[in-house]
């Protein structure tokens, strides 16, 4: 069992999943569901103002806060996201600040960063967009700087060799998670494929074959909220109902226990909040970025 840091899970703690207007990415993966566009300078400036406003709100918060940035595009190539993570990590009320990234952006800013033990990077390896050698070199730099991270790949059959090479090259303590290919059909993976993939990621089955969600208890809306760039709040990224605004409404009127209305939830950032699934216990304080489970012997 993971030992949570002081303050994790205490009364009043809140996880915020932030997704602003950033939509540009320096990669062009055909399977990626995120927006494919180039942000104008004006759009980037607008996004930077949104992020700065969010950081200011967190800096004034009187409760323990954990943050996961889930951008439509690649954020760490943008200076304002690196600056935001550094600011948040330095705040005493912030328990974790995590971000989804392809790990192509600058890393030097992390070296010696105050509060870097709170940083978590959810790193995705994209064969064809970068080399394994370059990706592993960057992971090695994270290890040297004491930055916690997980690594993942979309489990396309044409990527199986790359997945095997990646697992062999990564340190054993790093959790390698797999996302089921979104265009998969009933026969996309053979039984032999599934045996091999499940041996690499014991939680892969939850991603490719989600258990029913409707009516299940979920922390989304109770201790976790998604936040848009303008502050609009929802229970999670996958439910359209708007609950209010982070900057104008009282969270006491918003946060409450609600069962999930969706038939199924097949994305980790959603089902990690399910009360009947083990992810909060497995990953503890690293749950937002899938950190820690394998390192502590909870993942085979």
mmCIF file of C-alpha atoms in Angstrom:
data_model
loop_
_atom_site.group_PDB
_atom_site.id
_atom_site.type_symbol
_atom_site.label_atom_id
_atom_site.label_comp_id
_atom_site.label_asym_id
_atom_site.label_seq_id
_atom_site.Cartn_x
_atom_site.Cartn_y
_atom_site.Cartn_z
ATOM 1 C CA UNK A 1 0.000 0.000 0.000
ATOM 2 C CA UNK A 2 1.320 3.435 -0.941
ATOM 3 C CA UNK A 3 1.885 5.901 1.855
ATOM 4 C CA UNK A 4 0.254 9.188 0.941
ATOM 5 C CA UNK A 5 2.067 12.455 1.693
ATOM 6 C CA UNK A 6 0.785 14.779 4.400
ATOM 7 C CA UNK A 7 -2.490 16.337 3.340
ATOM 8 C CA UNK A 8 -3.324 13.856 0.589
ATOM 9 C CA UNK A 9 -6.946 12.827 0.808
ATOM 10 C CA UNK A 10 -7.673 15.108 3.767
ATOM 11 C CA UNK A 11 -11.047 16.788 4.116
ATOM 12 C CA UNK A 12 -11.518 19.587 1.603
ATOM 13 C CA UNK A 13 -8.815 18.446 -0.815
ATOM 14 C CA UNK A 14 -9.582 19.022 -4.492
ATOM 15 C CA UNK A 15 -8.206 17.760 -7.800
ATOM 16 C CA UNK A 16 -8.522 20.087 -10.791
ATOM 17 C CA UNK A 17 -8.118 18.825 -14.354
ATOM 18 C CA UNK A 18 -7.340 21.908 -16.397
ATOM 19 C CA UNK A 19 -7.757 22.156 -20.179
ATOM 20 C CA UNK A 20 -7.399 25.602 -21.715
ATOM 21 C CA UNK A 21 -7.643 26.735 -25.318
ATOM 22 C CA UNK A 22 -4.191 25.531 -26.438
ATOM 23 C CA UNK A 23 -4.721 23.274 -29.467
ATOM 24 C CA UNK A 24 -1.399 23.177 -31.319
ATOM 25 C CA UNK A 25 0.983 20.222 -31.238
ATOM 26 C CA UNK A 26 4.432 19.706 -32.694
ATOM 27 C CA UNK A 27 3.555 16.068 -33.487
ATOM 28 C CA UNK A 28 1.102 14.853 -36.129
ATOM 29 C CA UNK A 29 0.022 11.364 -35.039
ATOM 30 C CA UNK A 30 -2.786 10.147 -37.293
ATOM 31 C CA UNK A 31 -4.512 8.319 -34.427
ATOM 32 C CA UNK A 32 -4.545 11.284 -32.049
ATOM 33 C CA UNK A 33 -8.083 12.508 -31.232
ATOM 34 C CA UNK A 34 -6.890 15.969 -30.229
ATOM 35 C CA UNK A 35 -7.195 19.060 -32.364
ATOM 36 C CA UNK A 36 -4.798 19.474 -35.277
ATOM 37 C CA UNK A 37 -4.120 23.167 -35.812
ATOM 38 C CA UNK A 38 -1.548 25.881 -35.423
ATOM 39 C CA UNK A 39 -2.327 28.389 -32.703
ATOM 40 C CA UNK A 40 -1.873 32.024 -33.682
ATOM 41 C CA UNK A 41 0.177 34.339 -31.492
ATOM 42 C CA UNK A 42 -3.057 35.892 -30.312
ATOM 43 C CA UNK A 43 -4.460 32.475 -29.375
ATOM 44 C CA UNK A 44 -1.294 31.575 -27.475
ATOM 45 C CA UNK A 45 -1.376 34.908 -25.634
ATOM 46 C CA UNK A 46 -5.014 34.284 -24.731
ATOM 47 C CA UNK A 47 -4.157 30.808 -23.461
ATOM 48 C CA UNK A 48 -1.280 32.235 -21.402
ATOM 49 C CA UNK A 49 -3.652 34.715 -19.744
ATOM 50 C CA UNK A 50 -6.087 31.901 -18.948
ATOM 51 C CA UNK A 51 -3.333 29.787 -17.393
ATOM 52 C CA UNK A 52 -2.050 32.740 -15.352
ATOM 53 C CA UNK A 53 -5.560 33.372 -14.006
ATOM 54 C CA UNK A 54 -5.888 29.715 -13.028
ATOM 55 C CA UNK A 55 -2.530 29.743 -11.231
ATOM 56 C CA UNK A 56 -3.555 32.903 -9.372
ATOM 57 C CA UNK A 57 -6.773 31.216 -8.196
ATOM 58 C CA UNK A 58 -4.851 28.182 -6.936
ATOM 59 C CA UNK A 59 -2.352 30.460 -5.160
ATOM 60 C CA UNK A 60 -5.226 31.943 -3.159
ATOM 61 C CA UNK A 61 -6.961 28.629 -2.424
ATOM 62 C CA UNK A 62 -7.366 27.671 1.215
ATOM 63 C CA UNK A 63 -7.496 23.914 0.664
ATOM 64 C CA UNK A 64 -5.103 21.178 -0.556
ATOM 65 C CA UNK A 65 -5.048 21.210 -4.374
ATOM 66 C CA UNK A 66 -3.785 18.736 -6.970
ATOM 67 C CA UNK A 67 -3.617 19.807 -10.624
ATOM 68 C CA UNK A 68 -3.473 17.841 -13.865
ATOM 69 C CA UNK A 69 -3.033 19.781 -17.102
ATOM 70 C CA UNK A 70 -4.724 17.859 -19.925
ATOM 71 C CA UNK A 71 -4.115 20.087 -22.975
ATOM 72 C CA UNK A 72 -5.532 19.489 -26.446
ATOM 73 C CA UNK A 73 -2.043 20.186 -27.777
ATOM 74 C CA UNK A 74 1.544 19.899 -26.529
ATOM 75 C CA UNK A 75 1.986 22.247 -23.575
ATOM 76 C CA UNK A 76 5.590 21.860 -22.402
ATOM 77 C CA UNK A 77 6.942 23.448 -25.573
ATOM 78 C CA UNK A 78 5.157 26.597 -24.334
ATOM 79 C CA UNK A 79 6.947 28.745 -21.775
ATOM 80 C CA UNK A 80 3.756 29.734 -19.929
ATOM 81 C CA UNK A 81 2.944 26.125 -19.027
ATOM 82 C CA UNK A 82 6.452 25.490 -17.722
ATOM 83 C CA UNK A 83 6.225 28.688 -15.689
ATOM 84 C CA UNK A 84 2.789 27.690 -14.364
ATOM 85 C CA UNK A 85 4.001 24.275 -13.224
ATOM 86 C CA UNK A 86 6.986 25.835 -11.463
ATOM 87 C CA UNK A 87 4.750 28.369 -9.698
ATOM 88 C CA UNK A 88 2.247 25.731 -8.625
ATOM 89 C CA UNK A 89 4.899 23.320 -7.356
ATOM 90 C CA UNK A 90 6.215 26.039 -5.041
ATOM 91 C CA UNK A 91 2.829 26.585 -3.357
ATOM 92 C CA UNK A 92 2.412 24.886 0.047
ATOM 93 C CA UNK A 93 -1.243 23.995 -0.591
ATOM 94 C CA UNK A 94 -0.436 22.208 -3.880
ATOM 95 C CA UNK A 95 0.048 18.461 -3.376
ATOM 96 C CA UNK A 96 0.804 17.543 -6.988
ATOM 97 C CA UNK A 97 1.031 19.275 -10.349
ATOM 98 C CA UNK A 98 1.003 16.931 -13.328
ATOM 99 C CA UNK A 99 0.828 17.347 -17.091
ATOM 100 C CA UNK A 100 0.278 15.171 -20.155
ATOM 101 C CA UNK A 101 3.164 15.582 -22.600
ATOM 102 C CA UNK A 102 5.024 13.974 -25.483
ATOM 103 C CA UNK A 103 8.231 14.942 -23.623
ATOM 104 C CA UNK A 104 9.656 16.870 -26.569
ATOM 105 C CA UNK A 105 9.885 20.217 -24.800
ATOM 106 C CA UNK A 106 12.727 21.721 -22.741
ATOM 107 C CA UNK A 107 13.682 19.942 -19.503
ATOM 108 C CA UNK A 108 16.383 22.188 -18.054
ATOM 109 C CA UNK A 109 13.787 24.242 -16.149
ATOM 110 C CA UNK A 110 13.118 21.201 -13.943
ATOM 111 C CA UNK A 111 16.697 20.866 -12.731
ATOM 112 C CA UNK A 112 16.824 22.027 -9.114
ATOM 113 C CA UNK A 113 13.245 23.311 -9.238
ATOM 114 C CA UNK A 114 11.831 24.029 -5.743
ATOM 115 C CA UNK A 115 8.979 21.620 -5.101
ATOM 116 C CA UNK A 116 10.026 19.303 -7.946
ATOM 117 C CA UNK A 117 8.966 16.301 -5.844
ATOM 118 C CA UNK A 118 5.395 17.437 -6.578
ATOM 119 C CA UNK A 119 5.899 17.405 -10.352
ATOM 120 C CA UNK A 120 4.436 14.471 -12.278
ATOM 121 C CA UNK A 121 4.757 13.970 -16.031
ATOM 122 C CA UNK A 122 2.377 11.725 -17.959
ATOM 123 C CA UNK A 123 4.632 11.025 -20.936
ATOM 124 C CA UNK A 124 3.497 9.488 -24.208
ATOM 125 C CA UNK A 125 5.933 7.840 -26.619
ATOM 126 C CA UNK A 126 4.978 8.244 -30.283
ATOM 127 C CA UNK A 127 6.905 5.916 -32.627
ATOM 128 C CA UNK A 128 7.446 7.693 -35.925
ATOM 129 C CA UNK A 129 7.496 11.145 -34.324
ATOM 130 C CA UNK A 130 10.693 10.647 -32.327
ATOM 131 C CA UNK A 131 13.327 7.964 -31.881
ATOM 132 C CA UNK A 132 13.430 5.559 -28.973
ATOM 133 C CA UNK A 133 16.988 6.666 -28.187
ATOM 134 C CA UNK A 134 15.957 10.320 -27.867
ATOM 135 C CA UNK A 135 12.885 9.490 -25.785
ATOM 136 C CA UNK A 136 14.854 7.282 -23.381
ATOM 137 C CA UNK A 137 17.584 9.918 -23.100
ATOM 138 C CA UNK A 138 14.957 12.366 -21.902
ATOM 139 C CA UNK A 139 13.544 9.858 -19.422
ATOM 140 C CA UNK A 140 17.074 9.342 -18.095
ATOM 141 C CA UNK A 141 17.366 13.092 -17.554
ATOM 142 C CA UNK A 142 14.104 13.075 -15.586
ATOM 143 C CA UNK A 143 15.454 10.291 -13.378
ATOM 144 C CA UNK A 144 18.668 12.244 -12.767
ATOM 145 C CA UNK A 145 16.648 15.313 -11.737
ATOM 146 C CA UNK A 146 14.355 13.353 -9.420
ATOM 147 C CA UNK A 147 11.225 13.993 -11.502
ATOM 148 C CA UNK A 148 8.505 11.356 -11.278
ATOM 149 C CA UNK A 149 6.903 10.216 -14.523
ATOM 150 C CA UNK A 150 4.992 7.458 -16.249
ATOM 151 C CA UNK A 151 5.229 6.444 -19.897
ATOM 152 C CA UNK A 152 2.575 5.238 -22.284
ATOM 153 C CA UNK A 153 1.957 4.159 -25.854
ATOM 154 C CA UNK A 154 -1.099 3.651 -28.035
ATOM 155 C CA UNK A 155 -1.092 -0.123 -28.481
ATOM 156 C CA UNK A 156 -1.347 -0.295 -32.262
ATOM 157 C CA UNK A 157 -0.234 -3.656 -33.627
ATOM 158 C CA UNK A 158 2.394 -1.952 -35.798
ATOM 159 C CA UNK A 159 3.872 -0.529 -32.582
ATOM 160 C CA UNK A 160 4.335 -3.863 -30.802
ATOM 161 C CA UNK A 161 8.067 -4.016 -31.530
ATOM 162 C CA UNK A 162 8.488 -0.438 -30.317
ATOM 163 C CA UNK A 163 6.531 -1.261 -27.137
ATOM 164 C CA UNK A 164 8.813 -4.227 -26.411
ATOM 165 C CA UNK A 165 11.933 -2.104 -26.964
ATOM 166 C CA UNK A 166 10.533 0.693 -24.797
ATOM 167 C CA UNK A 167 9.766 -1.639 -21.874
ATOM 168 C CA UNK A 168 13.256 -3.114 -22.089
ATOM 169 C CA UNK A 169 14.850 0.341 -22.119
ATOM 170 C CA UNK A 170 12.850 1.972 -19.325
ATOM 171 C CA UNK A 171 13.847 1.595 -15.679
ATOM 172 C CA UNK A 172 11.825 -1.104 -13.967
ATOM 173 C CA UNK A 173 10.302 1.399 -11.544
ATOM 174 C CA UNK A 174 8.577 3.306 -14.358
ATOM 175 C CA UNK A 175 5.023 2.219 -15.077
ATOM 176 C CA UNK A 176 4.450 1.605 -18.806
ATOM 177 C CA UNK A 177 0.738 2.022 -19.525
ATOM 178 C CA UNK A 178 -0.975 1.082 -22.759
ATOM 179 C CA UNK A 179 -3.980 2.685 -24.434
ATOM 180 C CA UNK A 180 -6.147 0.446 -26.571
ATOM 181 C CA UNK A 181 -6.214 1.553 -30.202
ATOM 182 C CA UNK A 182 -9.385 3.611 -30.681
ATOM 183 C CA UNK A 183 -10.137 2.214 -34.140
ATOM 184 C CA UNK A 184 -9.959 -1.337 -32.926
ATOM 185 C CA UNK A 185 -12.603 -3.815 -33.941
ATOM 186 C CA UNK A 186 -13.697 -7.012 -32.189
ATOM 187 C CA UNK A 187 -10.832 -8.947 -33.765
ATOM 188 C CA UNK A 188 -8.115 -6.294 -33.727
ATOM 189 C CA UNK A 189 -6.126 -8.031 -30.965
ATOM 190 C CA UNK A 190 -5.576 -11.787 -30.994
ATOM 191 C CA UNK A 191 -5.624 -13.766 -27.749
ATOM 192 C CA UNK A 192 -1.839 -14.011 -27.998
ATOM 193 C CA UNK A 193 -1.631 -10.227 -28.401
ATOM 194 C CA UNK A 194 -3.743 -9.683 -25.296
ATOM 195 C CA UNK A 195 -1.693 -12.064 -23.185
ATOM 196 C CA UNK A 196 1.459 -10.192 -24.157
ATOM 197 C CA UNK A 197 -0.041 -6.710 -23.677
ATOM 198 C CA UNK A 198 -1.566 -7.610 -20.305
ATOM 199 C CA UNK A 199 1.854 -8.806 -19.133
ATOM 200 C CA UNK A 200 3.264 -5.365 -19.903
ATOM 201 C CA UNK A 201 0.367 -3.376 -18.428
ATOM 202 C CA UNK A 202 -1.813 -5.302 -15.955
ATOM 203 C CA UNK A 203 -4.458 -2.550 -16.184
ATOM 204 C CA UNK A 204 -4.715 -2.623 -19.983
ATOM 205 C CA UNK A 205 -7.923 -4.680 -19.758
ATOM 206 C CA UNK A 206 -9.700 -1.795 -17.999
ATOM 207 C CA UNK A 207 -8.854 0.478 -20.930
ATOM 208 C CA UNK A 208 -9.808 -1.848 -23.772
ATOM 209 C CA UNK A 209 -12.875 -3.332 -22.067
ATOM 210 C CA UNK A 210 -14.294 -0.724 -19.656
ATOM 211 C CA UNK A 211 -16.572 -2.012 -16.933
ATOM 212 C CA UNK A 212 -20.023 -0.328 -16.907
ATOM 213 C CA UNK A 213 -20.011 3.107 -15.277
ATOM 214 C CA UNK A 214 -23.642 4.137 -15.033
ATOM 215 C CA UNK A 215 -24.769 4.468 -11.439
ATOM 216 C CA UNK A 216 -21.290 3.890 -10.014
ATOM 217 C CA UNK A 217 -19.824 6.160 -7.366
ATOM 218 C CA UNK A 218 -17.214 8.600 -8.661
ATOM 219 C CA UNK A 219 -15.076 11.317 -7.119
ATOM 220 C CA UNK A 220 -15.659 13.484 -10.200
ATOM 221 C CA UNK A 221 -17.854 16.340 -9.042
ATOM 222 C CA UNK A 222 -17.201 15.505 -5.394
ATOM 223 C CA UNK A 223 -13.441 15.974 -4.919
ATOM 224 C CA UNK A 224 -12.386 16.417 -8.567
ATOM 225 C CA UNK A 225 -13.505 18.865 -11.260
ATOM 226 C CA UNK A 226 -12.521 19.666 -14.824
ATOM 227 C CA UNK A 227 -11.815 23.311 -15.617
ATOM 228 C CA UNK A 228 -11.891 25.074 -18.980
ATOM 229 C CA UNK A 229 -9.771 28.098 -19.821
ATOM 230 C CA UNK A 230 -12.551 30.512 -18.892
ATOM 231 C CA UNK A 231 -13.117 28.772 -15.566
ATOM 232 C CA UNK A 232 -16.177 26.768 -16.594
ATOM 233 C CA UNK A 233 -16.517 23.713 -14.360
ATOM 234 C CA UNK A 234 -17.759 20.227 -15.145
ATOM 235 C CA UNK A 235 -17.587 16.970 -13.237
ATOM 236 C CA UNK A 236 -15.122 15.579 -15.790
ATOM 237 C CA UNK A 237 -14.045 16.091 -19.394
ATOM 238 C CA UNK A 238 -16.545 13.511 -20.608
ATOM 239 C CA UNK A 239 -19.792 14.966 -19.271
ATOM 240 C CA UNK A 240 -21.324 18.034 -20.947
ATOM 241 C CA UNK A 241 -23.209 19.336 -17.910
ATOM 242 C CA UNK A 242 -21.757 22.599 -16.670
ATOM 243 C CA UNK A 243 -21.724 23.080 -12.901
ATOM 244 C CA UNK A 244 -20.607 26.680 -12.591
ATOM 245 C CA UNK A 245 -17.458 28.756 -12.816
ATOM 246 C CA UNK A 246 -14.277 28.415 -10.771
ATOM 247 C CA UNK A 247 -13.798 32.177 -10.536
ATOM 248 C CA UNK A 248 -17.314 33.335 -9.742
ATOM 249 C CA UNK A 249 -19.123 30.519 -7.935
ATOM 250 C CA UNK A 250 -18.806 28.988 -4.474
ATOM 251 C CA UNK A 251 -17.395 25.460 -4.684
ATOM 252 C CA UNK A 252 -19.404 24.531 -1.590
ATOM 253 C CA UNK A 253 -22.519 24.794 -3.772
ATOM 254 C CA UNK A 254 -20.972 22.639 -6.500
ATOM 255 C CA UNK A 255 -19.034 19.810 -4.879
ATOM 256 C CA UNK A 256 -21.239 16.869 -4.039
ATOM 257 C CA UNK A 257 -21.385 13.121 -4.500
ATOM 258 C CA UNK A 258 -23.011 12.093 -7.769
ATOM 259 C CA UNK A 259 -23.243 8.682 -9.495
ATOM 260 C CA UNK A 260 -21.802 8.444 -13.008
ATOM 261 C CA UNK A 261 -24.444 8.806 -15.776
ATOM 262 C CA UNK A 262 -22.287 7.383 -18.584
ATOM 263 C CA UNK A 263 -22.695 3.856 -19.880
ATOM 264 C CA UNK A 264 -18.927 3.401 -19.832
ATOM 265 C CA UNK A 265 -15.734 5.379 -19.272
ATOM 266 C CA UNK A 266 -12.723 4.269 -21.314
ATOM 267 C CA UNK A 267 -10.190 7.016 -20.509
ATOM 268 C CA UNK A 268 -7.924 6.823 -17.468
ATOM 269 C CA UNK A 269 -8.433 10.446 -16.443
ATOM 270 C CA UNK A 270 -12.104 9.564 -16.034
ATOM 271 C CA UNK A 271 -12.134 6.072 -14.569
ATOM 272 C CA UNK A 272 -9.244 6.812 -12.190
ATOM 273 C CA UNK A 273 -11.856 8.691 -10.148
ATOM 274 C CA UNK A 274 -14.218 5.710 -9.891
ATOM 275 C CA UNK A 275 -14.758 4.646 -6.284
ATOM 276 C CA UNK A 276 -15.208 0.982 -7.174
ATOM 277 C CA UNK A 277 -11.922 0.747 -9.104
ATOM 278 C CA UNK A 278 -8.503 0.483 -7.403
ATOM 279 C CA UNK A 279 -6.572 3.393 -8.914
ATOM 280 C CA UNK A 280 -6.793 5.825 -5.999
ATOM 281 C CA UNK A 281 -5.316 3.141 -3.733
ATOM 282 C CA UNK A 282 -2.779 1.827 -6.259
ATOM 283 C CA UNK A 283 -1.254 5.175 -7.176
ATOM 284 C CA UNK A 284 -1.998 7.205 -4.059
ATOM 285 C CA UNK A 285 -0.683 10.749 -4.378
ATOM 286 C CA UNK A 286 0.486 9.967 -7.940
ATOM 287 C CA UNK A 287 -2.935 9.007 -9.279
ATOM 288 C CA UNK A 288 -3.322 11.961 -11.656
ATOM 289 C CA UNK A 289 -0.254 11.001 -13.714
ATOM 290 C CA UNK A 290 -0.222 7.238 -12.999
ATOM 291 C CA UNK A 291 2.834 7.552 -10.778
ATOM 292 C CA UNK A 292 4.195 5.205 -8.192
ATOM 293 C CA UNK A 293 2.256 1.966 -8.450
ATOM 294 C CA UNK A 294 4.920 -0.116 -10.151
ATOM 295 C CA UNK A 295 7.714 1.395 -8.116
ATOM 296 C CA UNK A 296 6.035 0.250 -4.931
ATOM 297 C CA UNK A 297 5.457 -3.295 -6.106
ATOM 298 C CA UNK A 298 1.721 -2.900 -6.631
ATOM 299 C CA UNK A 299 2.015 -3.540 -10.360
ATOM 300 C CA UNK A 300 3.666 -6.768 -11.424
#
